Amino acid sequence: MDARKTTFSAPGKIILFGEHAVVYGHPAIVTAIDLRTKCRVSKSLQNEVQLSISSDYLFNEPSTGLKKNYIVSKEQNGFITQDSKNEQPLNPAYYFVTKKILDLATSKKYPHIHINSEIPPGIGLGSSAASAVATLASLSTFMELEFSMKEINELAFEAEEIIHGKPSGVDNTISTYGGIQLYKEKKFSKLSIPNFSSYVVIVNSGIPRNTKTYVEKVAKSLEKDTSKYQNILEEIGNLTLIAKSSLIEGNIQKLGKLMTQNHLLLEKLGVSHPILTELTNSLLQLGSVGSKLTGAGGGGCVIGLFENYQKANRAVEEMKSRGFQAFISSLAERGVQVEQ
Ligand code: PMV
């Protein structure tokens, strides 16, 4: 890491295969996408940690240029308070990241953290992990802590634990290292896919959801009927390994079929939603070779794999005409990186 630079960005992600099963030690295939969160750190002009968050979300129509300011209050047990203009509470991950860094810092130099994100929050595209990763990288250079990538990844995982309870670590890992990865139990291998010429359409169902709730829902189902739900998770794990081979071979048709099968298994797991299934069916009708929900489920996004750009583009326009937010995502090779 270049110790002189204090502006970093980190990507969001989509899970192509294996969500939920990955929490129980099965593999997942996940890819970074070209939506990023940027963090710049400058010296705070007050003797306090300051945080300014602005968003340039992909789906802001027109861009609202939202801006929120926070200060780390030592009086209130270190909680970050809202300033008088703010109505929304702060994502606890920021609190964790800021406090952790200050605890680790030897020379206390108060940072002013400026975040700008293109990743819409709360729809399963990894916005919280990207924020944590970019912030950790920027603060690390500003405080001259010089964290390695591994340390950034591990600290971002701790931030994810605060938000999600029992995360697999997939979001922070992909945001740190980028690319397409096979991820299993905190270990990952980047997949080299020279023949992957296809397009992923992401559609936001607009249904709010919460990762923690759905991870807990699966945990409860497992408690109630262990063998049934263990079998489903195992099937998802097996299917993910087959998908890895199809991806490497560039067999897009097969990959698509496996995606649709993965969606059916997620339905059986009880984490889908009628609208998500309707959207996956619509994408299939619009020429997608495979479609599934992505992320924790219950709402959020679905993805469709297309072999042909025109078809993907038509599907996006059709989804938009039905009132859904949709776009074609490019896969991002770069994880956390310094910005000019
Ligand atoms: O919806 P997201 O982006 O938070 O993804 C959650 C993925 C899960 O497998 C359900 C949980 C996890 O930590 O891997």
Short mmCIF file of C-alpha atoms and ligand atoms in Angstrom, two decimals:
data_model
loop_
_atom_site.label_atom_id
_atom_site.label_comp_id
_atom_site.label_asym_id
_atom_site.label_seq_id
_atom_site.Cartn_x
_atom_site.Cartn_y
_atom_site.Cartn_z
CA MET A 1 0.00 0.00 0.00
CA ASP A 2 1.24 3.48 -0.83
CA ALA A 3 1.48 5.27 2.52
CA ARG A 4 1.17 8.75 1.00
CA LYS A 5 -2.23 8.26 -0.60
CA THR A 6 -5.35 8.48 1.49
CA THR A 7 -8.07 7.97 -1.13
CA PHE A 8 -9.11 4.39 -1.78
CA SER A 9 -12.05 2.69 -3.43
CA ALA A 10 -13.48 -0.80 -3.04
CA PRO A 11 -16.03 -2.68 -5.17
CA GLY A 12 -19.47 -4.10 -4.50
CA LYS A 13 -20.32 -7.68 -5.40
CA ILE A 14 -22.87 -10.18 -6.57
CA ILE A 15 -23.07 -13.79 -5.45
CA LEU A 16 -23.33 -15.98 -8.56
CA PHE A 17 -23.72 -19.24 -6.63
CA GLY A 18 -23.89 -20.52 -3.07
CA GLU A 19 -25.37 -17.84 -0.80
CA HIS A 20 -26.50 -19.17 2.58
CA ALA A 21 -24.74 -22.51 1.98
CA VAL A 22 -21.47 -20.56 2.29
CA VAL A 23 -22.37 -19.65 5.88
CA TYR A 24 -22.23 -23.40 6.65
CA GLY A 25 -18.84 -24.09 5.10
CA HIS A 26 -19.95 -24.82 1.51
CA PRO A 27 -18.33 -22.97 -1.40
CA ALA A 28 -19.73 -19.87 -3.10
CA ILE A 29 -18.84 -18.16 -6.36
CA VAL A 30 -18.82 -14.43 -6.08
CA THR A 31 -17.71 -11.61 -8.33
CA ALA A 32 -16.77 -7.99 -7.79
CA ILE A 33 -18.82 -5.52 -9.85
CA ASP A 34 -17.93 -2.15 -11.24
CA LEU A 35 -19.84 -0.13 -8.64
CA ARG A 36 -17.48 1.24 -6.00
CA THR A 37 -17.36 3.07 -2.70
CA LYS A 38 -14.67 5.71 -2.43
CA CYS A 39 -13.11 6.93 0.82
CA ARG A 40 -10.82 9.92 1.30
CA VAL A 41 -9.33 10.83 4.65
CA SER A 42 -8.04 14.28 5.52
CA LYS A 43 -6.99 15.81 8.82
CA SER A 44 -9.98 16.81 10.93
CA LEU A 45 -10.00 20.53 11.61
CA GLN A 46 -11.58 19.82 14.99
CA ASN A 47 -10.11 17.55 17.64
CA GLU A 48 -12.71 14.92 16.79
CA VAL A 49 -13.21 12.20 14.26
CA GLN A 50 -15.54 13.48 11.56
CA LEU A 51 -17.39 11.51 8.97
CA SER A 52 -19.12 12.86 5.86
CA ILE A 53 -21.10 10.50 3.70
CA SER A 54 -22.38 11.37 0.28
CA SER A 55 -23.91 9.07 -2.26
CA ASP A 56 -23.96 8.91 -5.95
CA TYR A 57 -26.01 5.75 -6.04
CA LEU A 58 -26.48 4.15 -9.36
CA PHE A 59 -30.22 4.34 -8.96
CA ASN A 60 -30.50 7.96 -7.82
CA GLU A 61 -32.73 9.48 -10.40
CA PRO A 62 -31.75 12.26 -10.56
CA SER A 63 -28.74 12.08 -8.26
CA THR A 64 -29.82 13.41 -4.89
CA GLY A 65 -26.26 14.19 -3.86
CA LEU A 66 -27.23 13.13 -0.33
CA LYS A 67 -24.78 14.35 2.24
CA LYS A 68 -24.65 13.43 5.90
CA ASN A 69 -22.18 14.51 8.56
CA TYR A 70 -21.28 12.77 11.79
CA ILE A 71 -18.90 13.30 14.68
CA VAL A 72 -17.47 10.64 16.99
CA SER A 73 -18.62 11.74 20.40
CA LYS A 74 -16.36 10.80 23.29
CA GLU A 75 -19.03 11.86 25.77
CA GLN A 76 -21.64 9.36 24.58
CA ASN A 77 -19.51 6.28 25.06
CA GLY A 78 -17.82 6.84 21.74
CA PHE A 79 -20.98 6.44 19.69
CA ILE A 80 -21.11 8.43 16.55
CA THR A 81 -23.90 10.94 16.86
CA GLN A 82 -26.00 12.43 14.19
CA ASP A 83 -25.60 16.10 13.62
CA SER A 84 -28.71 18.20 13.87
CA LYS A 85 -29.53 17.86 10.17
CA ASN A 86 -29.36 14.07 10.12
CA GLU A 87 -32.37 11.89 10.58
CA GLN A 88 -30.91 8.49 9.89
CA PRO A 89 -28.71 6.62 12.37
CA LEU A 90 -25.23 5.70 11.28
CA ASN A 91 -24.25 2.30 9.99
CA PRO A 92 -22.52 0.68 13.01
CA ALA A 93 -19.72 -0.56 10.77
CA TYR A 94 -18.41 2.97 10.44
CA TYR A 95 -18.37 3.33 14.19
CA PHE A 96 -16.49 0.08 14.56
CA VAL A 97 -13.96 0.89 11.85
CA THR A 98 -13.27 4.38 13.16
CA LYS A 99 -12.98 3.35 16.76
CA LYS A 100 -10.83 0.34 16.00
CA ILE A 101 -8.40 2.45 14.04
CA LEU A 102 -8.21 5.04 16.79
CA ASP A 103 -7.56 2.33 19.36
CA LEU A 104 -4.74 0.99 17.23
CA ALA A 105 -3.20 4.34 16.36
CA THR A 106 -0.15 5.34 18.32
CA SER A 107 -0.12 9.01 17.44
CA LYS A 108 -3.66 10.40 17.62
CA LYS A 109 -4.26 12.39 14.53
CA TYR A 110 -7.99 12.93 14.11
CA PRO A 111 -9.27 11.97 10.69
CA HIS A 112 -12.08 13.49 8.67
CA ILE A 113 -13.44 10.57 6.66
CA HIS A 114 -15.21 11.39 3.41
CA ILE A 115 -17.22 8.54 1.89
CA ASN A 116 -18.89 8.57 -1.49
CA SER A 117 -20.69 5.46 -2.66
CA GLU A 118 -22.17 4.33 -5.95
CA ILE A 119 -23.44 1.10 -4.39
CA PRO A 120 -27.08 1.24 -3.29
CA PRO A 121 -27.29 0.00 0.31
CA GLY A 122 -29.50 -2.81 1.57
CA ILE A 123 -30.07 -4.68 -1.70
CA GLY A 124 -27.36 -7.33 -1.45
CA LEU A 125 -24.65 -5.66 -3.54
CA GLY A 126 -22.11 -5.55 -0.71
CA SER A 127 -22.26 -1.84 0.09
CA SER A 128 -21.40 -2.20 3.79
CA ALA A 129 -18.32 -4.35 3.14
CA ALA A 130 -17.11 -1.98 0.39
CA SER A 131 -17.46 0.97 2.77
CA ALA A 132 -15.58 -0.83 5.52
CA VAL A 133 -12.78 -1.97 3.20
CA ALA A 134 -12.27 1.43 1.54
CA THR A 135 -12.39 3.22 4.90
CA LEU A 136 -9.91 0.84 6.51
CA ALA A 137 -7.47 1.24 3.62
CA SER A 138 -7.70 5.04 3.73
CA LEU A 139 -7.45 5.27 7.51
CA SER A 140 -4.57 2.85 7.54
CA THR A 141 -2.46 5.11 5.35
CA PHE A 142 -3.61 8.29 7.07
CA MET A 143 -2.72 6.92 10.52
CA GLU A 144 0.44 5.32 9.10
CA LEU A 145 -0.65 1.87 10.24
CA GLU A 146 0.14 0.33 6.88
CA PHE A 147 -2.28 -2.55 7.08
CA SER A 148 -1.72 -5.41 4.70
CA MET A 149 -4.62 -6.55 2.48
CA LYS A 150 -5.08 -9.46 4.86
CA GLU A 151 -5.48 -7.13 7.85
CA ILE A 152 -7.94 -4.92 5.97
CA ASN A 153 -9.94 -8.01 5.05
CA GLU A 154 -9.96 -9.32 8.62
CA LEU A 155 -11.00 -6.00 10.15
CA ALA A 156 -13.73 -5.56 7.53
CA PHE A 157 -14.97 -9.02 8.52
CA GLU A 158 -15.31 -7.81 12.13
CA ALA A 159 -17.35 -4.86 10.87
CA GLU A 160 -19.56 -7.27 8.90
CA GLU A 161 -20.07 -9.32 12.08
CA ILE A 162 -21.53 -6.24 13.77
CA ILE A 163 -24.03 -5.74 10.97
CA HIS A 164 -24.89 -9.29 9.95
CA GLY A 165 -24.30 -11.41 13.04
CA LYS A 166 -22.80 -14.50 11.43
CA PRO A 167 -21.35 -13.52 8.05
CA SER A 168 -19.43 -15.98 5.91
CA GLY A 169 -16.84 -13.32 5.08
CA VAL A 170 -17.57 -13.46 1.39
CA ASP A 171 -18.48 -9.76 1.03
CA ASN A 172 -15.37 -8.31 2.67
CA THR A 173 -13.08 -10.79 0.85
CA ILE A 174 -14.38 -9.99 -2.63
CA SER A 175 -14.32 -6.27 -1.90
CA THR A 176 -10.70 -6.50 -0.72
CA TYR A 177 -9.31 -8.73 -3.46
CA GLY A 178 -11.74 -8.27 -6.41
CA GLY A 179 -12.13 -10.61 -9.41
CA ILE A 180 -14.25 -13.75 -9.50
CA GLN A 181 -13.59 -16.01 -6.57
CA LEU A 182 -14.45 -19.41 -5.28
CA TYR A 183 -14.87 -18.73 -1.57
CA LYS A 184 -15.04 -21.27 1.22
CA GLU A 185 -14.50 -20.89 4.95
CA LYS A 186 -12.47 -17.70 4.79
CA LYS A 187 -10.26 -19.13 2.03
CA PHE A 188 -10.59 -18.02 -1.55
CA SER A 189 -9.11 -18.71 -4.94
CA LYS A 190 -9.42 -16.31 -7.83
CA LEU A 191 -10.87 -17.99 -10.90
CA SER A 192 -9.29 -17.39 -14.26
CA ILE A 193 -12.07 -17.32 -16.86
CA PRO A 194 -10.65 -16.30 -20.25
CA ASN A 195 -13.72 -17.55 -22.16
CA PHE A 196 -16.36 -15.80 -20.11
CA SER A 197 -18.10 -13.57 -22.62
CA SER A 198 -21.53 -12.96 -21.18
CA TYR A 199 -23.51 -10.24 -19.47
CA VAL A 200 -25.10 -10.14 -16.06
CA VAL A 201 -28.30 -8.14 -15.68
CA ILE A 202 -29.09 -7.03 -12.14
CA VAL A 203 -32.69 -6.15 -11.27
CA ASN A 204 -33.67 -4.57 -7.98
CA SER A 205 -37.02 -5.93 -6.80
CA GLY A 206 -37.44 -2.88 -4.57
CA ILE A 207 -38.46 -5.15 -1.71
CA PRO A 208 -36.56 -4.25 1.46
CA ARG A 209 -34.69 -7.06 3.17
CA ASN A 210 -32.18 -7.66 5.87
CA THR A 211 -29.31 -10.11 5.62
CA LYS A 212 -29.26 -10.86 9.35
CA THR A 213 -32.97 -11.76 9.39
CA TYR A 214 -32.60 -14.24 6.53
CA VAL A 215 -29.40 -15.81 7.87
CA GLU A 216 -31.25 -16.33 11.17
CA LYS A 217 -34.27 -17.73 9.33
CA VAL A 218 -32.10 -20.44 7.75
CA ALA A 219 -30.47 -21.17 11.12
CA LYS A 220 -33.93 -21.68 12.68
CA SER A 221 -35.07 -23.94 9.83
CA LEU A 222 -31.92 -26.02 10.31
CA GLU A 223 -32.65 -26.36 13.99
CA LYS A 224 -36.21 -27.54 13.29
CA ASP A 225 -35.53 -29.96 10.44
CA THR A 226 -31.79 -30.50 10.31
CA SER A 227 -31.53 -33.22 7.69
CA LYS A 228 -33.93 -31.55 5.21
CA TYR A 229 -32.14 -28.21 5.30
CA GLN A 230 -28.65 -29.70 5.50
CA ASN A 231 -29.44 -31.59 2.29
CA ILE A 232 -30.53 -28.41 0.52
CA LEU A 233 -27.35 -26.61 1.59
CA GLU A 234 -25.25 -29.54 0.46
CA GLU A 235 -27.02 -29.58 -2.92
CA ILE A 236 -26.25 -25.89 -3.32
CA GLY A 237 -22.60 -26.59 -2.43
CA ASN A 238 -22.34 -29.41 -5.01
CA LEU A 239 -23.98 -27.30 -7.67
CA THR A 240 -21.51 -24.46 -6.98
CA LEU A 241 -18.58 -26.79 -7.65
CA ILE A 242 -20.09 -27.88 -10.96
CA ALA A 243 -20.66 -24.20 -11.79
CA LYS A 244 -16.97 -23.52 -11.16
CA SER A 245 -16.03 -26.01 -13.91
CA SER A 246 -18.62 -24.57 -16.31
CA LEU A 247 -17.29 -21.09 -15.66
CA ILE A 248 -13.71 -22.10 -16.37
CA GLU A 249 -14.78 -24.00 -19.52
CA GLY A 250 -16.82 -20.99 -20.66
CA ASN A 251 -19.94 -23.14 -20.89
CA ILE A 252 -22.46 -20.33 -20.46
CA GLN A 253 -25.56 -22.44 -21.26
CA LYS A 254 -24.73 -24.90 -18.51
CA LEU A 255 -23.83 -22.10 -16.11
CA GLY A 256 -27.23 -20.54 -16.75
CA LYS A 257 -29.07 -23.81 -16.05
CA LEU A 258 -27.15 -24.19 -12.79
CA MET A 259 -28.09 -20.64 -11.79
CA THR A 260 -31.77 -21.39 -12.25
CA GLN A 261 -31.37 -24.62 -10.26
CA ASN A 262 -29.65 -22.64 -7.52
CA HIS A 263 -32.66 -20.31 -7.39
CA LEU A 264 -35.03 -23.27 -6.99
CA LEU A 265 -32.93 -24.55 -4.10
CA LEU A 266 -33.00 -21.09 -2.48
CA GLU A 267 -36.79 -21.20 -2.79
CA LYS A 268 -36.81 -24.56 -1.01
CA LEU A 269 -34.60 -23.01 1.65
CA GLY A 270 -37.35 -20.43 2.23
CA VAL A 271 -35.37 -17.31 1.33
CA SER A 272 -37.06 -16.31 -1.90
CA HIS A 273 -40.12 -14.10 -2.40
CA PRO A 274 -42.90 -14.42 -5.01
CA ILE A 275 -41.72 -11.21 -6.70
CA LEU A 276 -38.14 -12.54 -6.90
CA THR A 277 -39.35 -15.72 -8.57
CA GLU A 278 -41.55 -13.70 -10.92
CA LEU A 279 -38.53 -11.57 -11.87
CA THR A 280 -36.32 -14.61 -12.49
CA ASN A 281 -39.04 -16.08 -14.75
CA SER A 282 -39.34 -12.77 -16.62
CA LEU A 283 -35.59 -12.68 -17.21
CA LEU A 284 -35.71 -16.24 -18.57
CA GLN A 285 -38.53 -15.25 -20.91
CA LEU A 286 -36.47 -12.27 -22.03
CA GLY A 287 -33.67 -14.55 -23.18
CA SER A 288 -31.54 -15.05 -20.10
CA VAL A 289 -29.79 -18.45 -20.02
CA GLY A 290 -30.24 -18.59 -16.24
CA SER A 291 -31.54 -16.48 -13.42
CA LYS A 292 -31.60 -16.43 -9.64
CA LEU A 293 -31.90 -14.21 -6.61
CA THR A 294 -28.57 -12.94 -5.35
CA GLY A 295 -27.62 -12.33 -1.72
CA ALA A 296 -29.62 -13.12 1.36
CA GLY A 297 -33.01 -13.11 -0.39
CA GLY A 298 -36.43 -12.08 0.88
CA GLY A 299 -36.12 -9.09 -1.47
CA GLY A 300 -33.19 -7.20 -2.92
CA CYS A 301 -31.87 -8.20 -6.33
CA VAL A 302 -32.13 -10.96 -8.91
CA ILE A 303 -29.56 -11.60 -11.62
CA GLY A 304 -29.89 -12.97 -15.14
CA LEU A 305 -27.06 -14.29 -17.29
CA PHE A 306 -27.14 -13.34 -20.99
CA GLU A 307 -24.94 -14.49 -23.87
CA ASN A 308 -25.83 -11.55 -25.99
CA TYR A 309 -25.49 -7.83 -25.18
CA GLN A 310 -28.54 -6.75 -27.21
CA LYS A 311 -30.77 -9.21 -25.39
CA ALA A 312 -29.38 -8.12 -22.03
CA ASN A 313 -30.01 -4.50 -22.94
CA ARG A 314 -33.56 -5.25 -24.05
CA ALA A 315 -34.20 -7.06 -20.77
CA VAL A 316 -32.95 -4.02 -18.84
CA GLU A 317 -35.26 -1.70 -20.80
CA GLU A 318 -38.22 -4.06 -20.32
CA MET A 319 -37.59 -4.28 -16.55
CA LYS A 320 -37.33 -0.50 -16.34
CA SER A 321 -40.60 -0.11 -18.25
CA ARG A 322 -42.22 -2.33 -15.61
CA GLY A 323 -40.94 0.05 -12.92
CA PHE A 324 -37.90 -1.92 -11.70
CA GLN A 325 -34.37 -0.59 -11.41
CA ALA A 326 -32.11 -2.62 -13.68
CA PHE A 327 -28.65 -2.44 -15.23
CA ILE A 328 -25.99 -4.54 -16.94
CA SER A 329 -23.11 -5.12 -14.60
CA SER A 330 -19.50 -5.48 -15.62
CA LEU A 331 -17.31 -7.73 -13.55
CA ALA A 332 -14.47 -5.93 -11.78
CA GLU A 333 -10.97 -7.34 -11.58
CA ARG A 334 -9.71 -4.83 -9.02
CA GLY A 335 -10.43 -5.06 -5.31
CA VAL A 336 -9.48 -2.25 -3.00
CA GLN A 337 -7.27 0.22 -4.79
CA VAL A 338 -5.70 3.60 -4.37
CA GLU A 339 -7.41 6.45 -6.23
CA GLN A 340 -5.81 9.59 -7.60
O1 PMV B 1 -27.39 -10.08 0.86
P1 PMV B 1 -25.95 -10.02 1.15
O2 PMV B 1 -25.17 -9.29 0.12
O3 PMV B 1 -25.69 -9.45 2.49
O4 PMV B 1 -25.36 -11.48 1.07
C1 PMV B 1 -25.60 -12.41 2.08
C2 PMV B 1 -25.02 -13.73 1.71
C3 PMV B 1 -25.25 -14.81 2.76
O5 PMV B 1 -24.64 -15.99 2.26
C4 PMV B 1 -26.74 -15.06 2.95
C5 PMV B 1 -24.64 -14.45 4.09
C6 PMV B 1 -23.12 -14.49 4.11
O6 PMV B 1 -22.56 -13.92 5.05
O7 PMV B 1 -22.48 -15.10 3.24
#
